[in-house]
CSV table of C-alpha atoms in Angstrom, one decimal:
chain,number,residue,atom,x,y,z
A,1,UNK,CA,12.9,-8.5,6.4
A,2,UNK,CA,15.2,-6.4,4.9
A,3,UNK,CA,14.6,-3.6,2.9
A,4,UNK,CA,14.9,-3.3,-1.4
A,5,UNK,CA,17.3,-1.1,-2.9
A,6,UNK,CA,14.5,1.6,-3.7
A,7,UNK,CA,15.3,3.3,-0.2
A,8,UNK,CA,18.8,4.1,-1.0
A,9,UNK,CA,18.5,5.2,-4.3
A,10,UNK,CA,16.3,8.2,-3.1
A,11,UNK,CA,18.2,11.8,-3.6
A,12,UNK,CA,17.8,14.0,-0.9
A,13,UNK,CA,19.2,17.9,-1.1
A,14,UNK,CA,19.6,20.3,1.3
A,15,UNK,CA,17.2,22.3,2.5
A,16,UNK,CA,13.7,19.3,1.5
A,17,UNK,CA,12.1,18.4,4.1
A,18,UNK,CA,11.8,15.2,5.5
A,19,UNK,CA,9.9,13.0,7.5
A,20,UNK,CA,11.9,10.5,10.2
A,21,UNK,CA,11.0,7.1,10.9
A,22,UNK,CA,12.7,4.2,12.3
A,23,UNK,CA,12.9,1.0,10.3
A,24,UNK,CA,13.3,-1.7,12.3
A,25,UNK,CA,15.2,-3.9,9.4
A,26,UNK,CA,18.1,-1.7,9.6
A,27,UNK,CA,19.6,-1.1,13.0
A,28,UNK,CA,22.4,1.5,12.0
A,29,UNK,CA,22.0,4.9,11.9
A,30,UNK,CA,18.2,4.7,13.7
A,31,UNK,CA,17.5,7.8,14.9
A,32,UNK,CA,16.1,7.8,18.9
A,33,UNK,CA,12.6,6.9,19.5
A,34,UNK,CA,11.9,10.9,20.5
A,35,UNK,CA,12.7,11.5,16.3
A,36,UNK,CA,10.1,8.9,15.3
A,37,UNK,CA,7.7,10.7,12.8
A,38,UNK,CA,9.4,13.8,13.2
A,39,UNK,CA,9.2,16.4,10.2
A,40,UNK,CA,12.5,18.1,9.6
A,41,UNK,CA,14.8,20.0,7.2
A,42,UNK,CA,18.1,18.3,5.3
A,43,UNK,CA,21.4,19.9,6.2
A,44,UNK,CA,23.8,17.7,5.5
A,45,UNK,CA,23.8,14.9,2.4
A,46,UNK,CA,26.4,12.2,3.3
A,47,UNK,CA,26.9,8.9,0.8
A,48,UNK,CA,24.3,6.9,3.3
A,49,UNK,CA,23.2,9.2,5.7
A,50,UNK,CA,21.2,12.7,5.8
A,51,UNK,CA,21.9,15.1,8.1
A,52,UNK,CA,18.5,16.5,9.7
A,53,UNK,CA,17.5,20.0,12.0
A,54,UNK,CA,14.6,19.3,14.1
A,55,UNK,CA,13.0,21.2,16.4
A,56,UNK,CA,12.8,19.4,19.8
A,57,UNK,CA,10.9,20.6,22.8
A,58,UNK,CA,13.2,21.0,26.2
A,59,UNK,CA,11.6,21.9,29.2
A,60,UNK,CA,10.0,25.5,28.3
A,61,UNK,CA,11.7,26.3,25.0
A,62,UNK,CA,12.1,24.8,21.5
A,63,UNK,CA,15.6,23.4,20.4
A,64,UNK,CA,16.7,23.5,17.0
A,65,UNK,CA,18.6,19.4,16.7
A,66,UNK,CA,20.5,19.0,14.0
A,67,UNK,CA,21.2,15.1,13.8
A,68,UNK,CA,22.3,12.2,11.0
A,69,UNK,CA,20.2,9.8,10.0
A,70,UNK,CA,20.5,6.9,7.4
A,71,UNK,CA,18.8,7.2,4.1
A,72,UNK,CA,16.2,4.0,5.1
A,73,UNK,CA,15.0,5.9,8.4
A,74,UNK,CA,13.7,9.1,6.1
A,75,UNK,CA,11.6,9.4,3.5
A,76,UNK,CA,10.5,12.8,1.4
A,77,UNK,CA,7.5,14.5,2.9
A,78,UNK,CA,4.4,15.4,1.9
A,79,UNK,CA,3.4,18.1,3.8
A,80,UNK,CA,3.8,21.1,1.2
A,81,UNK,CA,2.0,19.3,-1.8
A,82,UNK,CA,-1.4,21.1,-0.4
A,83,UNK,CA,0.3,24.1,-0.8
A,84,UNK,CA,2.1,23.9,-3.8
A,85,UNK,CA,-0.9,22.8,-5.4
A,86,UNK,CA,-3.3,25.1,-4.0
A,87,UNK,CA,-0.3,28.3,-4.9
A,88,UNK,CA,-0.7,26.6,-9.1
A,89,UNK,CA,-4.2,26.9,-8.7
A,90,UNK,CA,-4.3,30.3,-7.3
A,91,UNK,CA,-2.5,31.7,-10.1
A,92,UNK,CA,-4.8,29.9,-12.7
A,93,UNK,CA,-7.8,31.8,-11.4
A,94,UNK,CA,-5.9,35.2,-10.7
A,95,UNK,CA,-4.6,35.0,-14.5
A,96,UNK,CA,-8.7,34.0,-15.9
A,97,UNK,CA,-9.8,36.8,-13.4
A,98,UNK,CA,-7.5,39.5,-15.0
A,99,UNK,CA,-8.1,38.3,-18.5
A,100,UNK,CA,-12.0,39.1,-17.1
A,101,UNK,CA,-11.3,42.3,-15.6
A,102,UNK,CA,-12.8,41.4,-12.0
A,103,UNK,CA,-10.8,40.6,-8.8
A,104,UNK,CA,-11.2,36.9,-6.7
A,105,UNK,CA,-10.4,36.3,-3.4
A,106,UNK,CA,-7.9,33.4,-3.1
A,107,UNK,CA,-7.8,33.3,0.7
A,108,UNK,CA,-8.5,30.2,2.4
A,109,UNK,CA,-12.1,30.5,4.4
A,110,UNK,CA,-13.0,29.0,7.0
A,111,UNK,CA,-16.1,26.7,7.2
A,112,UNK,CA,-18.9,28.7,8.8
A,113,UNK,CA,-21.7,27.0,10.9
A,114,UNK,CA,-23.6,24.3,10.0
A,115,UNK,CA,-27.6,25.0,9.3
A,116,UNK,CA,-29.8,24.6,11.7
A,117,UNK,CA,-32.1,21.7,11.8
A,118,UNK,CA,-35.8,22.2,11.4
């Protein structure tokens, strides 16, 4: 069926990034089946469209596409929560840490082996 109205009010600025994909309830401004579930950045805000870069692989090398898109094919992406909430947690611990006087390490580690079973 068709889709509410809480699609179109989303704001979108330039420079977020977004996430592309299709909806099948509204046929104008669908983006080609190679975009579905890409992950790009906004260049362009238009009154019902958003114009996205996306990198698209041509033969041997990577191509920056910048296309348009309608506001009901996109929708705000997640991918940098993570890291914005790992960065506010990071400076928690550095702050406690100088208030201590010792230093922390803040890098990610990676997970070593597993134990051996005996």
């Amino acid at each position: 069926g068709a889709s509410g109205t809480q699609k179109t009010s989303v704001i979108y600025k330039v420079g977020q990034i977004v996430d592309i994909k299709g909806n099948g309830s509204v046929h104008k401004g669908m983006p080609h089946k190679f975009y579905h579930g890409k992950t790009g950045i906004v260049w362009n805000v238009t009154r019902r469209a958003v114009g996205v870069e996306v990198n698209k692989l041509v033969g041997n090398r990577i191509l920056p596409k910048r296309i348009h898109v309608r506001v009901e094919h996109c929708s705000h992406s997640k991918c940098r929560l993570e890291f914005l909430e790992r960065v506010t947690k990071n400076e928690k611990v550095k702050n406690e840490a100088k208030k201590n006087g010792t230093t922390v390490n803040t890098k990610r580690q990676a997970v070593g082996p597993r134990p051996a079973d005996k």
